Amino acid sequence: MEGELFVAFNPNIVMEQICPFLAPGISRIIEALPVELLSRLEEIRIRHSRPLTVYWAGGEAYLSSKGVVSRIEDARPASGEDIEKTVELISGYSLYAYEDELRQGYLTIPGGHRVGLAGRAVVEGGKIKTITDISFINFRVARQVKGAGTKVLPFLVDRRSGNILNTLIVSPPQGGKTTLLRDLALLISSGVGVVGQRGKKVGIVDERSEIAGCYQGVPQLDIGFRTDVLDSCPKAEGIMMLLRSMSPQVIITDEIGREEDAGAIEEIINAGVVIIASAHGSSLEEICRRPILGCLLEKNYFERLIFLSNKKGPGTLEMIVEGEKGLPLYSARSGWE
Amino acid sequence: MYLKLSGAILIITAAYLYGNNVSAAFRQRVRCLEELLMSLEMLQSEIGHGLTPLPEAFLNLGKRMNDPAGSLFLETAQYMKLNRGLSARECWMKALKKNFLEMEYMKKDLHLLERFGKVWGKGDKKGQLAQVALMQESLRQALAEAREEQAKNGKIWRYLGLMGGITVVIFLF
């Protein structure tokens, strides 16, 4: 079993789905990048008066009109006009129509790619009202890696009953949690392999529009035909809403860790619904120390823990642990236990 | 004699038509500004109540309004929907040039309409509505001035054309 769950991606995703939303000066530079780089691209960073930078797993590059340059001084800085035009393009010339998204600090564009925005926050009554003077833009390329969950799925199914087990996926940022969650949603919903032909009804609470990559409420990524999505909804509230309204058999959500999340998880597990969630972290010891996650683990709510890292690129499978006794079922060092 | 008479009629008719034409330009300017003002009122409700994105809102306005205001909004929306990296201002300016540049009677208002291009799609709902209100105010002022000009000069030009024609005929014959 290979440690890496993910593979290289289609370079056309960047050309066809991201470039039309970039200011023409930047778009031309990105379009001229080598295919190998485009196929691994994860982020495009546009910062006012700072060098145009792209990131991929474990690497970064500065760009000029000639392509990748080795010295920062040679890179092309993004101008105010670049930023203004890019913001107009991603918001469809209508920033006013995206006030809720702006409050969260990002917009989603067709294709499910998330565009993070930062600038000057306008605060009213202690709460962020909007962001103005946008000076920093981060395009995060949403990649669907079909099959990313195939290798871990057998560990998440109870061999005797065939039921899906409550699972927590743990990794540091950009470790591939969301990609794995998305593929698990697809596999469980479609009903392949160990899940059985009929699949399960899946509900996704997608607080930050990352799992399903919804654009105007419609998922842009394949999450299976038995899946319902509650987009841009606070997790705890969303979990309860889905439970009441859509009768899911499995609920999938991203980045749990708040007190109210724990209450909602407790509620759905007691209602007999399976939860598959993710959390930031790097080891079992570390997440056990965290107040909310530690409490959930202590109560043995999660029957499986999956640890990912980005050692060999996003989605490097480090370990799968049995939740109750902490027994490793798979580890990158020794393979199958 | 018949030749002189027909020449005189021709001169008077031409002069009358010219005067009428100048007078009509004052009327057309008023009508056009009224249409633009009405468009902004509709836009206010599209943004304020429906949060309709600008390209869709412009498309709706374009379908409902008469030309040239209708074409201005319709074509701006079309440029926006092309998604070719144009800013809102560039889309607006392209449509403006195509529809208004050759209209003599709108020359005075062209700079005002050009200014509108700078504010499309910028800021939150409150900010965009405030900008639309500002545009409405500017248009109202321009409309008041246009109406005044029409009342003052419209009739004068019509009579002036006729009288001018008659004067020329008297001098010639």
Short mmCIF file of C-alpha atoms in Angstrom, two decimals:
data_model
loop_
_atom_site.label_atom_id
_atom_site.label_comp_id
_atom_site.label_asym_id
_atom_site.label_seq_id
_atom_site.Cartn_x
_atom_site.Cartn_y
_atom_site.Cartn_z
CA MET A 1 0.00 0.00 0.00
CA GLU A 2 1.46 3.32 -1.06
CA GLY A 3 1.53 6.11 1.48
CA GLU A 4 0.36 8.74 -0.98
CA LEU A 5 -3.38 8.80 -1.62
CA PHE A 6 -3.40 11.50 -4.29
CA VAL A 7 -1.94 11.80 -7.77
CA ALA A 8 -1.20 14.64 -10.26
CA PHE A 9 -4.16 16.59 -11.59
CA ASN A 10 -5.56 17.83 -14.84
CA PRO A 11 -3.72 21.06 -15.80
CA ASN A 12 -6.75 22.27 -17.78
CA ILE A 13 -8.60 22.93 -14.52
CA VAL A 14 -6.42 25.99 -13.89
CA MET A 15 -6.53 27.16 -17.52
CA GLU A 16 -10.28 26.78 -17.97
CA GLN A 17 -11.70 27.45 -14.54
CA ILE A 18 -9.29 29.82 -12.80
CA CYS A 19 -7.64 31.93 -15.54
CA PRO A 20 -10.90 33.59 -16.71
CA PHE A 21 -11.18 35.09 -13.22
CA LEU A 22 -7.68 36.57 -13.14
CA ALA A 23 -6.76 40.05 -14.35
CA PRO A 24 -5.51 39.63 -17.96
CA GLY A 25 -1.90 40.51 -17.05
CA ILE A 26 -1.76 37.73 -14.45
CA SER A 27 -3.84 35.30 -16.48
CA ARG A 28 -1.34 35.45 -19.36
CA ILE A 29 1.52 34.57 -16.98
CA ILE A 30 -0.33 31.62 -15.47
CA GLU A 31 -1.41 30.30 -18.88
CA ALA A 32 2.23 30.27 -20.01
CA LEU A 33 3.40 28.11 -17.09
CA PRO A 34 4.68 24.60 -17.86
CA VAL A 35 2.03 21.86 -17.82
CA GLU A 36 3.84 19.93 -15.02
CA LEU A 37 3.55 22.96 -12.76
CA LEU A 38 -0.06 23.66 -13.71
CA SER A 39 -1.02 20.10 -12.91
CA ARG A 40 0.35 20.40 -9.36
CA LEU A 41 -0.71 23.97 -8.65
CA GLU A 42 -2.54 24.44 -5.38
CA GLU A 43 -2.55 28.18 -4.77
CA ILE A 44 -2.12 31.40 -6.71
CA ARG A 45 -1.30 34.32 -4.43
CA ILE A 46 -1.86 37.89 -5.54
CA ARG A 47 -0.67 40.46 -3.03
CA HIS A 48 -0.64 44.21 -3.64
CA SER A 49 2.88 45.40 -4.61
CA ARG A 50 4.27 41.95 -3.74
CA PRO A 51 5.61 39.31 -6.12
CA LEU A 52 3.10 37.09 -7.83
CA THR A 53 3.54 33.65 -6.23
CA VAL A 54 2.22 30.16 -6.86
CA TYR A 55 2.31 27.23 -4.48
CA TRP A 56 2.15 23.49 -4.90
CA ALA A 57 2.75 20.61 -2.52
CA GLY A 58 5.97 21.46 -0.81
CA GLY A 59 7.04 24.21 -3.17
CA GLU A 60 6.58 27.81 -4.24
CA ALA A 61 7.62 29.88 -7.24
CA TYR A 62 7.74 33.57 -8.07
CA LEU A 63 6.46 34.61 -11.45
CA SER A 64 7.27 37.28 -13.97
CA SER A 65 6.07 37.80 -17.51
CA LYS A 66 8.84 35.38 -18.56
CA GLY A 67 7.48 32.62 -16.32
CA VAL A 68 9.09 31.23 -13.17
CA VAL A 69 12.00 33.31 -11.86
CA SER A 70 14.48 32.34 -9.20
CA ARG A 71 14.99 35.75 -7.59
CA ILE A 72 12.18 37.56 -5.79
CA GLU A 73 13.41 40.89 -7.21
CA ASP A 74 12.72 39.67 -10.74
CA ALA A 75 9.13 38.67 -9.99
CA ARG A 76 6.22 40.77 -11.20
CA PRO A 77 4.48 42.58 -8.36
CA ALA A 78 0.69 42.67 -8.47
CA SER A 79 -0.68 46.15 -9.08
CA GLY A 80 -3.76 47.75 -7.58
CA GLU A 81 -5.42 47.45 -10.98
CA ASP A 82 -4.68 43.69 -11.09
CA ILE A 83 -6.37 43.26 -7.73
CA GLU A 84 -9.31 45.50 -8.54
CA LYS A 85 -9.96 43.71 -11.81
CA THR A 86 -9.60 40.26 -10.25
CA VAL A 87 -12.06 41.16 -7.49
CA GLU A 88 -14.53 42.44 -10.11
CA LEU A 89 -14.21 39.25 -12.12
CA ILE A 90 -14.60 36.84 -9.21
CA SER A 91 -17.59 38.74 -7.85
CA GLY A 92 -19.24 39.03 -11.26
CA TYR A 93 -18.96 42.83 -10.99
CA SER A 94 -21.28 42.64 -7.97
CA LEU A 95 -19.43 42.64 -4.67
CA TYR A 96 -22.68 43.72 -2.99
CA ALA A 97 -24.27 40.38 -3.84
CA TYR A 98 -21.67 38.47 -1.79
CA GLU A 99 -21.74 40.21 1.58
CA ASP A 100 -22.20 36.99 3.56
CA GLU A 101 -19.28 35.35 1.77
CA LEU A 102 -17.12 38.44 2.24
CA ARG A 103 -17.77 38.30 5.96
CA GLN A 104 -16.32 34.78 5.90
CA GLY A 105 -13.37 36.04 3.88
CA TYR A 106 -13.82 34.07 0.68
CA LEU A 107 -15.88 33.62 -2.46
CA THR A 108 -16.43 30.43 -4.41
CA ILE A 109 -16.19 30.51 -8.19
CA PRO A 110 -17.62 28.01 -10.70
CA GLY A 111 -15.66 24.78 -10.45
CA GLY A 112 -15.80 25.00 -6.65
CA HIS A 113 -12.49 26.87 -6.30
CA ARG A 114 -12.26 29.06 -3.24
CA VAL A 115 -10.89 32.56 -3.47
CA GLY A 116 -9.69 33.92 -0.13
CA LEU A 117 -9.74 37.69 0.30
CA ALA A 118 -8.06 39.92 2.85
CA GLY A 119 -7.85 43.66 3.27
CA ARG A 120 -9.40 46.05 5.75
CA ALA A 121 -12.12 44.55 7.89
CA VAL A 122 -15.09 46.77 8.70
CA VAL A 123 -16.30 45.93 12.19
CA GLU A 124 -19.75 46.84 13.48
CA GLY A 125 -20.93 45.92 16.96
CA GLY A 126 -17.87 43.74 17.47
CA LYS A 127 -18.62 41.64 14.38
CA ILE A 128 -17.01 41.78 10.96
CA LYS A 129 -19.44 43.48 8.60
CA THR A 130 -17.43 43.28 5.42
CA ILE A 131 -13.94 43.57 3.94
CA THR A 132 -12.93 46.65 2.00
CA ASP A 133 -9.67 47.75 0.37
CA ILE A 134 -9.00 44.18 -0.70
CA SER A 135 -5.24 43.82 -1.19
CA PHE A 136 -4.61 40.08 -0.86
CA ILE A 137 -6.16 37.36 -2.96
CA ASN A 138 -5.57 33.63 -2.73
CA PHE A 139 -6.97 31.27 -5.35
CA ARG A 140 -7.15 27.76 -3.90
CA VAL A 141 -7.52 25.20 -6.63
CA ALA A 142 -10.22 22.67 -5.74
CA ARG A 143 -9.14 19.27 -6.97
CA GLN A 144 -11.29 16.25 -6.96
CA VAL A 145 -9.20 13.13 -6.53
CA LYS A 146 -11.55 10.33 -7.36
CA GLY A 147 -10.40 7.16 -5.67
CA ALA A 148 -8.55 8.96 -2.85
CA GLY A 149 -10.75 7.20 -0.32
CA THR A 150 -10.72 3.72 -1.87
CA LYS A 151 -7.71 2.59 0.16
CA VAL A 152 -9.01 3.76 3.52
CA LEU A 153 -12.69 2.89 3.06
CA PRO A 154 -12.29 -0.83 4.01
CA PHE A 155 -10.96 0.32 7.41
CA LEU A 156 -14.09 2.39 7.99
CA VAL A 157 -16.61 -0.40 7.56
CA ASP A 158 -17.56 -2.84 10.29
CA ARG A 159 -16.83 -6.26 8.82
CA ARG A 160 -19.64 -8.03 10.63
CA SER A 161 -22.53 -5.58 10.23
CA GLY A 162 -21.32 -3.75 7.12
CA ASN A 163 -22.04 -0.43 8.87
CA ILE A 164 -19.89 2.64 8.34
CA LEU A 165 -17.95 3.58 11.48
CA ASN A 166 -17.73 7.03 13.05
CA THR A 167 -14.46 8.44 11.79
CA LEU A 168 -12.20 11.40 12.46
CA ILE A 169 -9.63 12.42 9.85
CA VAL A 170 -6.70 14.32 11.32
CA SER A 171 -4.00 16.21 9.45
CA PRO A 172 -2.11 19.50 9.45
CA PRO A 173 -3.37 22.22 7.06
CA GLN A 174 -3.18 21.16 3.40
CA GLY A 175 -2.78 17.54 4.39
CA GLY A 176 -5.68 16.41 2.22
CA LYS A 177 -8.49 16.12 4.78
CA THR A 178 -11.13 17.77 2.62
CA THR A 179 -10.16 15.82 -0.50
CA LEU A 180 -10.46 12.57 1.43
CA LEU A 181 -13.80 13.60 2.98
CA ARG A 182 -15.15 14.47 -0.48
CA ASP A 183 -14.14 11.14 -1.95
CA LEU A 184 -15.52 9.23 1.02
CA ALA A 185 -18.83 11.06 0.47
CA LEU A 186 -18.75 9.99 -3.19
CA LEU A 187 -17.86 6.36 -2.43
CA ILE A 188 -20.36 5.93 0.41
CA SER A 189 -23.13 7.69 -1.49
CA SER A 190 -22.54 5.85 -4.77
CA GLY A 191 -22.31 2.53 -3.01
CA VAL A 192 -19.15 0.87 -4.18
CA GLY A 193 -17.10 -2.00 -2.84
CA VAL A 194 -17.47 -2.60 0.86
CA VAL A 195 -20.36 -0.15 1.22
CA GLY A 196 -22.57 -2.30 -0.97
CA GLN A 197 -24.45 -1.56 -4.14
CA ARG A 198 -27.18 0.48 -2.49
CA GLY A 199 -24.95 3.11 -0.97
CA LYS A 200 -26.04 5.35 1.88
CA LYS A 201 -27.83 8.66 2.16
CA VAL A 202 -25.10 11.17 2.91
CA GLY A 203 -25.50 14.69 4.26
CA ILE A 204 -22.65 17.17 4.00
CA VAL A 205 -22.50 20.23 6.23
CA ASP A 206 -20.13 22.38 4.24
CA GLU A 207 -19.51 25.45 6.35
CA ARG A 208 -16.80 26.83 4.08
CA SER A 209 -17.98 25.46 0.73
CA GLU A 210 -14.86 23.32 0.47
CA ILE A 211 -16.13 19.76 0.42
CA ALA A 212 -18.75 20.04 -2.33
CA GLY A 213 -17.47 23.35 -3.73
CA CYS A 214 -20.98 24.74 -4.12
CA TYR A 215 -21.50 27.68 -6.45
CA GLN A 216 -24.89 29.30 -5.94
CA GLY A 217 -26.00 26.22 -4.02
CA VAL A 218 -25.06 23.69 -6.71
CA PRO A 219 -22.17 21.28 -5.95
CA GLN A 220 -19.39 21.76 -8.49
CA LEU A 221 -17.60 18.56 -7.50
CA ASP A 222 -18.87 15.01 -7.66
CA ILE A 223 -20.11 13.98 -4.23
CA GLY A 224 -22.45 11.19 -5.27
CA PHE A 225 -26.11 11.15 -6.17
CA ARG A 226 -27.36 10.19 -2.70
CA THR A 227 -25.74 13.22 -1.11
CA ASP A 228 -27.42 16.39 0.15
CA VAL A 229 -25.39 19.49 0.92
CA LEU A 230 -26.05 22.26 3.41
CA ASP A 231 -23.72 24.95 2.12
CA SER A 232 -22.18 27.85 4.09
CA CYS A 233 -24.00 26.78 7.24
CA PRO A 234 -22.48 26.77 10.74
CA LYS A 235 -21.54 23.17 11.51
CA ALA A 236 -23.42 22.47 14.72
CA GLU A 237 -26.64 24.05 13.50
CA GLY A 238 -26.24 22.45 10.09
CA ILE A 239 -25.77 18.98 11.52
CA MET A 240 -29.00 19.28 13.49
CA MET A 241 -30.85 20.74 10.52
CA LEU A 242 -29.77 17.90 8.24
CA LEU A 243 -30.66 15.35 10.87
CA ARG A 244 -34.20 16.74 11.15
CA SER A 245 -34.83 17.50 7.50
CA MET A 246 -32.97 15.06 5.24
CA SER A 247 -32.75 11.83 7.32
CA PRO A 248 -29.14 11.10 6.40
CA GLN A 249 -27.43 7.83 7.30
CA VAL A 250 -23.99 9.42 7.26
CA ILE A 251 -23.12 13.06 8.00
CA ILE A 252 -19.84 14.46 6.74
CA THR A 253 -18.34 17.71 7.94
CA ASP A 254 -15.03 19.54 7.98
CA GLU A 255 -12.82 20.88 10.78
CA ILE A 256 -14.68 20.26 14.00
CA GLY A 257 -13.34 21.61 17.28
CA ARG A 258 -15.81 24.04 18.79
CA GLU A 259 -17.88 23.31 21.86
CA GLU A 260 -21.18 23.38 19.98
CA ASP A 261 -19.77 20.89 17.43
CA ALA A 262 -19.25 18.36 20.22
CA GLY A 263 -22.87 18.70 21.33
CA ALA A 264 -24.19 18.18 17.80
CA ILE A 265 -21.92 15.16 17.22
CA GLU A 266 -23.04 13.60 20.47
CA GLU A 267 -26.65 14.14 19.42
CA ILE A 268 -26.36 12.50 15.99
CA ILE A 269 -24.34 9.54 17.24
CA ASN A 270 -27.03 8.91 19.83
CA ALA A 271 -29.59 9.16 17.01
CA GLY A 272 -27.80 6.34 15.20
CA VAL A 273 -26.39 8.47 12.40
CA VAL A 274 -22.74 8.01 11.44
CA ILE A 275 -20.37 10.96 11.50
CA ILE A 276 -17.24 11.36 9.40
CA ALA A 277 -15.42 14.56 10.32
CA SER A 278 -12.01 16.12 10.09
CA ALA A 279 -9.85 18.16 12.45
CA HIS A 280 -6.55 19.99 12.35
CA GLY A 281 -3.77 18.11 14.13
CA SER A 282 -0.73 15.99 13.62
CA SER A 283 -0.79 13.20 16.20
CA LEU A 284 -3.06 11.29 18.52
CA GLU A 285 -1.35 12.79 21.58
CA GLU A 286 -1.88 16.30 20.29
CA ILE A 287 -5.58 15.96 19.59
CA CYS A 288 -6.14 14.18 22.90
CA ARG A 289 -4.83 17.29 24.65
CA ARG A 290 -7.36 19.53 22.92
CA PRO A 291 -10.37 20.18 25.20
CA ILE A 292 -13.24 19.42 22.79
CA LEU A 293 -11.63 16.74 20.63
CA GLY A 294 -10.04 15.13 23.69
CA CYS A 295 -13.44 14.91 25.35
CA LEU A 296 -15.02 13.32 22.23
CA LEU A 297 -12.18 10.78 22.03
CA GLU A 298 -12.46 9.99 25.70
CA LYS A 299 -16.10 9.13 25.22
CA ASN A 300 -15.07 6.83 22.34
CA TYR A 301 -17.39 8.50 19.88
CA PHE A 302 -14.94 7.96 17.03
CA GLU A 303 -14.35 4.34 16.11
CA ARG A 304 -11.66 5.12 13.54
CA LEU A 305 -8.99 7.81 13.42
CA ILE A 306 -7.14 8.50 10.17
CA PHE A 307 -3.91 10.51 10.29
CA LEU A 308 -2.69 12.21 7.14
CA SER A 309 0.34 14.39 6.47
CA ASN A 310 1.91 16.11 3.49
CA LYS A 311 5.29 14.42 3.77
CA LYS A 312 5.03 12.92 0.28
CA GLY A 313 2.51 15.47 -0.89
CA PRO A 314 -1.03 16.12 0.33
CA GLY A 315 -2.84 12.98 1.38
CA THR A 316 0.12 10.99 2.69
CA LEU A 317 -1.51 8.31 4.81
CA GLU A 318 0.35 8.07 8.11
CA MET A 319 -1.82 5.93 10.29
CA ILE A 320 -5.27 4.46 10.83
CA VAL A 321 -6.13 3.82 14.46
CA GLU A 322 -8.96 1.94 16.11
CA GLY A 323 -10.71 4.57 18.26
CA GLU A 324 -11.62 2.74 21.44
CA LYS A 325 -8.37 1.01 22.30
CA GLY A 326 -6.04 3.13 20.20
CA LEU A 327 -4.75 0.11 18.29
CA PRO A 328 -3.06 0.94 15.00
CA LEU A 329 -4.69 -0.79 12.02
CA TYR A 330 -2.28 0.67 9.51
CA SER A 331 0.88 2.70 9.83
CA ALA A 332 3.11 4.16 7.15
CA ARG A 333 6.21 2.57 8.69
CA SER A 334 5.00 -0.97 8.97
CA GLY A 335 2.10 -1.08 6.54
CA TRP A 336 -0.72 -3.44 7.47
CA GLU A 337 -0.91 -4.38 11.13
CA MET B 1 -41.78 83.23 -61.67
CA TYR B 2 -42.63 79.59 -60.93
CA LEU B 3 -38.94 78.86 -60.56
CA LYS B 4 -38.52 81.69 -58.02
CA LEU B 5 -41.59 80.52 -56.11
CA SER B 6 -40.43 76.94 -55.89
CA GLY B 7 -36.93 78.12 -54.86
CA ALA B 8 -38.46 80.24 -52.09
CA ILE B 9 -40.61 77.33 -50.87
CA LEU B 10 -37.54 75.07 -50.88
CA ILE B 11 -35.47 77.52 -48.82
CA ILE B 12 -38.25 78.12 -46.29
CA THR B 13 -38.93 74.39 -45.93
CA ALA B 14 -35.24 73.56 -45.47
CA ALA B 15 -34.79 76.29 -42.88
CA TYR B 16 -37.96 75.19 -41.04
CA LEU B 17 -36.80 71.57 -40.99
CA TYR B 18 -33.37 72.56 -39.69
CA GLY B 19 -34.92 74.59 -36.88
CA ASN B 20 -37.26 71.73 -36.09
CA ASN B 21 -34.33 69.33 -35.97
CA VAL B 22 -32.43 71.46 -33.51
CA SER B 23 -35.55 71.78 -31.41
CA ALA B 24 -36.11 68.00 -31.51
CA ALA B 25 -32.59 67.43 -30.14
CA PHE B 26 -33.58 69.30 -26.95
CA ARG B 27 -36.62 67.02 -26.66
CA GLN B 28 -34.60 63.88 -27.26
CA ARG B 29 -32.06 64.82 -24.60
CA VAL B 30 -34.87 65.22 -22.05
CA ARG B 31 -36.41 61.90 -23.05
CA CYS B 32 -33.07 60.10 -22.85
CA LEU B 33 -32.25 61.52 -19.43
CA GLU B 34 -35.73 60.55 -18.19
CA GLU B 35 -35.15 56.99 -19.39
CA LEU B 36 -31.75 56.83 -17.68
CA LEU B 37 -33.25 58.15 -14.46
CA MET B 38 -36.00 55.57 -14.60
CA SER B 39 -33.39 52.84 -15.23
CA LEU B 40 -31.52 53.84 -12.10
CA GLU B 41 -34.73 53.65 -10.09
CA MET B 42 -35.23 50.09 -11.32
CA LEU B 43 -31.60 49.29 -10.63
CA GLN B 44 -32.03 50.52 -7.09
CA SER B 45 -34.72 47.95 -6.47
CA GLU B 46 -32.77 45.20 -8.30
CA ILE B 47 -29.80 45.80 -5.99
CA GLY B 48 -31.67 46.77 -2.83
CA HIS B 49 -34.33 44.06 -2.77
CA GLY B 50 -33.13 41.32 -5.08
CA LEU B 51 -29.35 41.60 -4.66
CA THR B 52 -29.33 40.81 -8.38
CA PRO B 53 -25.78 40.66 -9.76
CA LEU B 54 -25.00 43.61 -12.02
CA PRO B 55 -24.89 41.75 -15.37
CA GLU B 56 -28.36 40.26 -14.77
CA ALA B 57 -29.71 43.56 -13.47
CA PHE B 58 -28.38 45.40 -16.55
CA LEU B 59 -29.86 42.74 -18.80
CA ASN B 60 -33.28 43.21 -17.18
CA LEU B 61 -33.03 46.98 -17.53
CA GLY B 62 -31.90 46.70 -21.14
CA LYS B 63 -34.95 44.63 -22.03
CA ARG B 64 -37.37 47.05 -20.38
CA MET B 65 -36.01 50.44 -21.40
CA ASN B 66 -36.13 52.24 -24.75
CA ASP B 67 -33.00 53.01 -26.73
CA PRO B 68 -30.41 54.41 -26.33
CA ALA B 69 -30.59 53.79 -22.54
CA GLY B 70 -31.83 50.23 -23.15
CA SER B 71 -28.96 49.39 -25.51
CA LEU B 72 -26.43 50.94 -23.14
CA PHE B 73 -27.41 48.58 -20.31
CA LEU B 74 -27.95 45.58 -22.56
CA GLU B 75 -24.58 45.87 -24.24
CA THR B 76 -22.75 46.53 -20.96
CA ALA B 77 -24.29 43.31 -19.63
CA GLN B 78 -23.23 41.44 -22.75
CA TYR B 79 -19.62 42.63 -22.43
CA MET B 80 -19.65 41.60 -18.76
CA LYS B 81 -20.96 38.16 -19.57
CA LEU B 82 -18.28 37.59 -22.20
CA ASN B 83 -15.85 37.16 -19.30
CA ARG B 84 -12.81 38.38 -21.19
CA GLY B 85 -11.06 40.09 -18.32
CA LEU B 86 -12.74 43.46 -18.85
CA SER B 87 -13.45 45.61 -15.82
CA ALA B 88 -16.98 46.95 -15.23
CA ARG B 89 -15.75 50.38 -16.30
CA GLU B 90 -14.32 49.04 -19.54
CA CYS B 91 -17.59 47.23 -20.34
CA TRP B 92 -19.60 50.38 -19.62
CA MET B 93 -17.29 52.61 -21.66
CA LYS B 94 -17.40 50.29 -24.67
CA ALA B 95 -21.20 50.27 -24.64
CA LEU B 96 -21.31 54.02 -24.00
CA LYS B 97 -19.05 54.79 -26.96
CA LYS B 98 -21.11 52.57 -29.21
CA ASN B 99 -24.45 54.08 -28.24
CA PHE B 100 -23.85 57.66 -27.16
CA LEU B 101 -20.68 59.01 -28.73
CA GLU B 102 -22.31 60.06 -31.98
CA MET B 103 -25.34 61.57 -30.33
CA GLU B 104 -24.78 65.31 -30.47
CA TYR B 105 -27.64 66.06 -28.11
CA MET B 106 -26.06 63.95 -25.32
CA LYS B 107 -22.61 65.49 -25.59
CA LYS B 108 -23.11 67.60 -22.48
CA ASP B 109 -24.01 64.52 -20.42
CA LEU B 110 -21.32 62.21 -21.73
CA HIS B 111 -18.82 63.04 -18.99
CA LEU B 112 -21.51 62.36 -16.39
CA LEU B 113 -22.27 58.94 -17.89
CA GLU B 114 -18.54 58.16 -18.11
CA ARG B 115 -18.25 58.83 -14.38
CA PHE B 116 -20.93 56.22 -13.66
CA GLY B 117 -18.63 53.53 -15.07
CA LYS B 118 -16.17 54.00 -12.21
CA VAL B 119 -18.57 52.93 -9.49
CA TRP B 120 -20.31 49.86 -10.90
CA GLY B 121 -19.90 46.77 -8.76
CA LYS B 122 -17.75 48.43 -6.11
CA GLY B 123 -18.48 48.24 -2.41
CA ASP B 124 -21.21 46.57 -0.41
CA LYS B 125 -24.96 46.95 -0.88
CA LYS B 126 -25.14 50.15 1.14
CA GLY B 127 -22.22 51.64 -0.75
CA GLN B 128 -23.55 50.67 -4.17
CA LEU B 129 -27.01 52.03 -3.37
CA ALA B 130 -25.46 55.29 -2.16
CA GLN B 131 -23.58 55.52 -5.46
CA VAL B 132 -26.79 54.90 -7.43
CA ALA B 133 -28.51 57.63 -5.38
CA LEU B 134 -25.66 60.01 -6.23
CA MET B 135 -26.02 59.16 -9.91
CA GLN B 136 -29.75 59.79 -9.70
CA GLU B 137 -29.10 63.19 -8.17
CA SER B 138 -26.66 64.13 -10.92
CA LEU B 139 -29.13 62.93 -13.56
CA ARG B 140 -31.95 64.91 -11.95
CA GLN B 141 -29.87 68.05 -12.14
CA ALA B 142 -28.99 67.37 -15.76
CA LEU B 143 -32.66 66.66 -16.50
CA ALA B 144 -33.80 69.93 -14.90
CA GLU B 145 -31.26 71.79 -16.99
CA ALA B 146 -32.30 69.92 -20.14
CA ARG B 147 -35.97 70.68 -19.52
CA GLU B 148 -35.20 74.32 -19.01
CA GLU B 149 -33.19 74.41 -22.22
CA GLN B 150 -35.97 72.67 -24.08
CA ALA B 151 -38.57 75.16 -22.82
CA LYS B 152 -36.32 78.10 -23.61
CA ASN B 153 -34.69 77.07 -26.86
CA GLY B 154 -37.00 74.43 -28.31
CA LYS B 155 -39.71 76.82 -29.48
CA ILE B 156 -37.19 79.52 -30.44
CA TRP B 157 -35.36 77.17 -32.82
CA ARG B 158 -38.54 76.07 -34.50
CA TYR B 159 -39.62 79.68 -35.15
CA LEU B 160 -36.07 80.76 -35.86
CA GLY B 161 -35.79 78.21 -38.65
CA LEU B 162 -39.02 79.38 -40.26
CA MET B 163 -38.24 83.07 -39.80
CA GLY B 164 -34.67 82.62 -41.01
CA GLY B 165 -35.94 80.93 -44.17
CA ILE B 166 -38.43 83.73 -44.83
CA THR B 167 -35.71 86.39 -44.20
CA VAL B 168 -33.35 84.73 -46.69
CA VAL B 169 -36.13 84.59 -49.29
CA ILE B 170 -36.93 88.31 -48.78
CA PHE B 171 -33.24 89.22 -49.16
CA LEU B 172 -32.83 87.09 -52.26
CA PHE B 173 -35.88 88.29 -54.06
#
